[in-house]
C-alpha positions as a LaTeX table, in Angstrom:
\begin{tabular}{lrrr}
\hline
Residue & $x$ (\AA) & $y$ (\AA) & $z$ (\AA) \\
\hline
Met1 & $-61.68$ & 36.64 & $-9.89$ \\
Ala2 & $-64.02$ & 33.67 & $-10.32$ \\
Arg3 & $-65.84$ & 34.62 & $-7.13$ \\
Glu4 & $-66.57$ & 38.11 & $-8.47$ \\
Val5 & $-67.63$ & 36.68 & $-11.85$ \\
Ala6 & $-70.07$ & 34.37 & $-10.04$ \\
Arg7 & $-71.47$ & 37.32 & $-8.09$ \\
Leu8 & $-71.98$ & 39.36 & $-11.26$ \\
Thr9 & $-73.47$ & 36.57 & $-13.34$ \\
Gly10 & $-75.72$ & 35.62 & $-10.44$ \\
Ala11 & $-77.09$ & 39.15 & $-10.61$ \\
Gly12 & $-77.74$ & 38.78 & $-14.35$ \\
Val13 & $-74.72$ & 40.76 & $-15.56$ \\
Pro14 & $-73.07$ & 39.16 & $-18.60$ \\
Val15 & $-69.32$ & 38.58 & $-18.24$ \\
Leu16 & $-67.36$ & 37.99 & $-21.43$ \\
Val17 & $-63.79$ & 36.75 & $-21.60$ \\
Cys18 & $-61.87$ & 38.02 & $-24.62$ \\
Ser19 & $-58.32$ & 38.04 & $-25.91$ \\
Arg20 & $-56.33$ & 40.85 & $-27.46$ \\
Val21 & $-54.07$ & 38.53 & $-29.47$ \\
Pro22 & $-54.13$ & 39.14 & $-33.24$ \\
Cys23 & $-55.86$ & 35.86 & $-34.08$ \\
Gly24 & $-57.33$ & 32.79 & $-32.43$ \\
Pro25 & $-60.23$ & 32.36 & $-30.04$ \\
Ala26 & $-60.32$ & 32.84 & $-26.29$ \\
Val27 & $-61.03$ & 29.37 & $-24.87$ \\
Pro28 & $-61.29$ & 28.00 & $-21.32$ \\
Leu29 & $-58.35$ & 25.61 & $-21.05$ \\
Tyr30 & $-57.12$ & 25.62 & $-17.47$ \\
Gly31 & $-58.64$ & 25.06 & $-14.03$ \\
Gly32 & $-57.19$ & 26.16 & $-10.71$ \\
Gly33 & $-57.76$ & 29.86 & $-11.33$ \\
Gly34 & $-57.99$ & 29.70 & $-15.11$ \\
Gly35 & $-60.69$ & 29.77 & $-17.73$ \\
Ile36 & $-62.53$ & 26.64 & $-16.60$ \\
Asp37 & $-63.19$ & 28.29 & $-13.24$ \\
Leu38 & $-64.53$ & 31.37 & $-15.00$ \\
Val39 & $-66.93$ & 29.22 & $-17.06$ \\
Arg40 & $-68.12$ & 27.49 & $-13.89$ \\
Ala41 & $-68.74$ & 30.95 & $-12.42$ \\
Gly42 & $-70.91$ & 31.86 & $-15.41$ \\
Ala43 & $-68.54$ & 33.74 & $-17.71$ \\
Val44 & $-68.90$ & 33.29 & $-21.46$ \\
Phe45 & $-65.86$ & 33.09 & $-23.71$ \\
Ala46 & $-66.21$ & 35.39 & $-26.71$ \\
Gly47 & $-64.44$ & 33.13 & $-29.19$ \\
Asp48 & $-62.81$ & 35.10 & $-31.99$ \\
Leu49 & $-64.35$ & 38.44 & $-31.01$ \\
Ser50 & $-61.88$ & 41.09 & $-29.92$ \\
Pro51 & $-62.65$ & 43.02 & $-26.73$ \\
Trp52 & $-63.68$ & 45.98 & $-28.87$ \\
Gln53 & $-66.13$ & 43.86 & $-30.84$ \\
Ala54 & $-67.37$ & 41.89 & $-27.85$ \\
Arg55 & $-68.20$ & 44.98 & $-25.77$ \\
Leu56 & $-70.95$ & 45.84 & $-28.24$ \\
Leu57 & $-72.72$ & 42.51 & $-27.72$ \\
Pro58 & $-73.73$ & 43.00 & $-24.06$ \\
Ala59 & $-74.58$ & 46.64 & $-24.76$ \\
Val60 & $-77.09$ & 45.61 & $-27.42$ \\
Ala61 & $-78.35$ & 42.71 & $-25.29$ \\
Leu62 & $-78.91$ & 44.99 & $-22.30$ \\
Ala63 & $-80.80$ & 47.48 & $-24.43$ \\
Ala64 & $-82.93$ & 45.10 & $-26.47$ \\
Ser65 & $-83.34$ & 41.70 & $-24.87$ \\
Arg66 & $-86.40$ & 40.50 & $-23.06$ \\
Leu67 & $-84.61$ & 37.23 & $-22.20$ \\
Gly68 & $-82.09$ & 38.94 & $-19.98$ \\
Ala69 & $-78.72$ & 40.15 & $-21.13$ \\
Ala70 & $-76.64$ & 37.21 & $-19.95$ \\
Arg71 & $-78.87$ & 34.67 & $-21.68$ \\
Ala72 & $-79.01$ & 36.74 & $-24.88$ \\
Val73 & $-75.22$ & 37.06 & $-25.04$ \\
Ser74 & $-74.69$ & 33.35 & $-24.45$ \\
Gly75 & $-77.32$ & 32.47 & $-27.05$ \\
Trp76 & $-75.77$ & 34.71 & $-29.69$ \\
Leu77 & $-72.28$ & 33.30 & $-29.13$ \\
Glu78 & $-73.52$ & 29.70 & $-29.19$ \\
Gly79 & $-75.69$ & 30.21 & $-32.28$ \\
\hline
\end{tabular}
């Protein structure tokens, strides 16, 4: 999966990692096929956003950003 994430992010496509659990953030904890490898491949963890909330972020970024969608999504989540 990390290889495909790297291909997508390399092409400028934002990749968000979310969780469907009721509460708590999605965080990159494990290597060897886990979240750390996804971060290295360019994925952004969406924190406390649910998948339904997080899907709106790249849609807006793709439609409105002059910075590029991946950079806009990362900036919003970090800020």
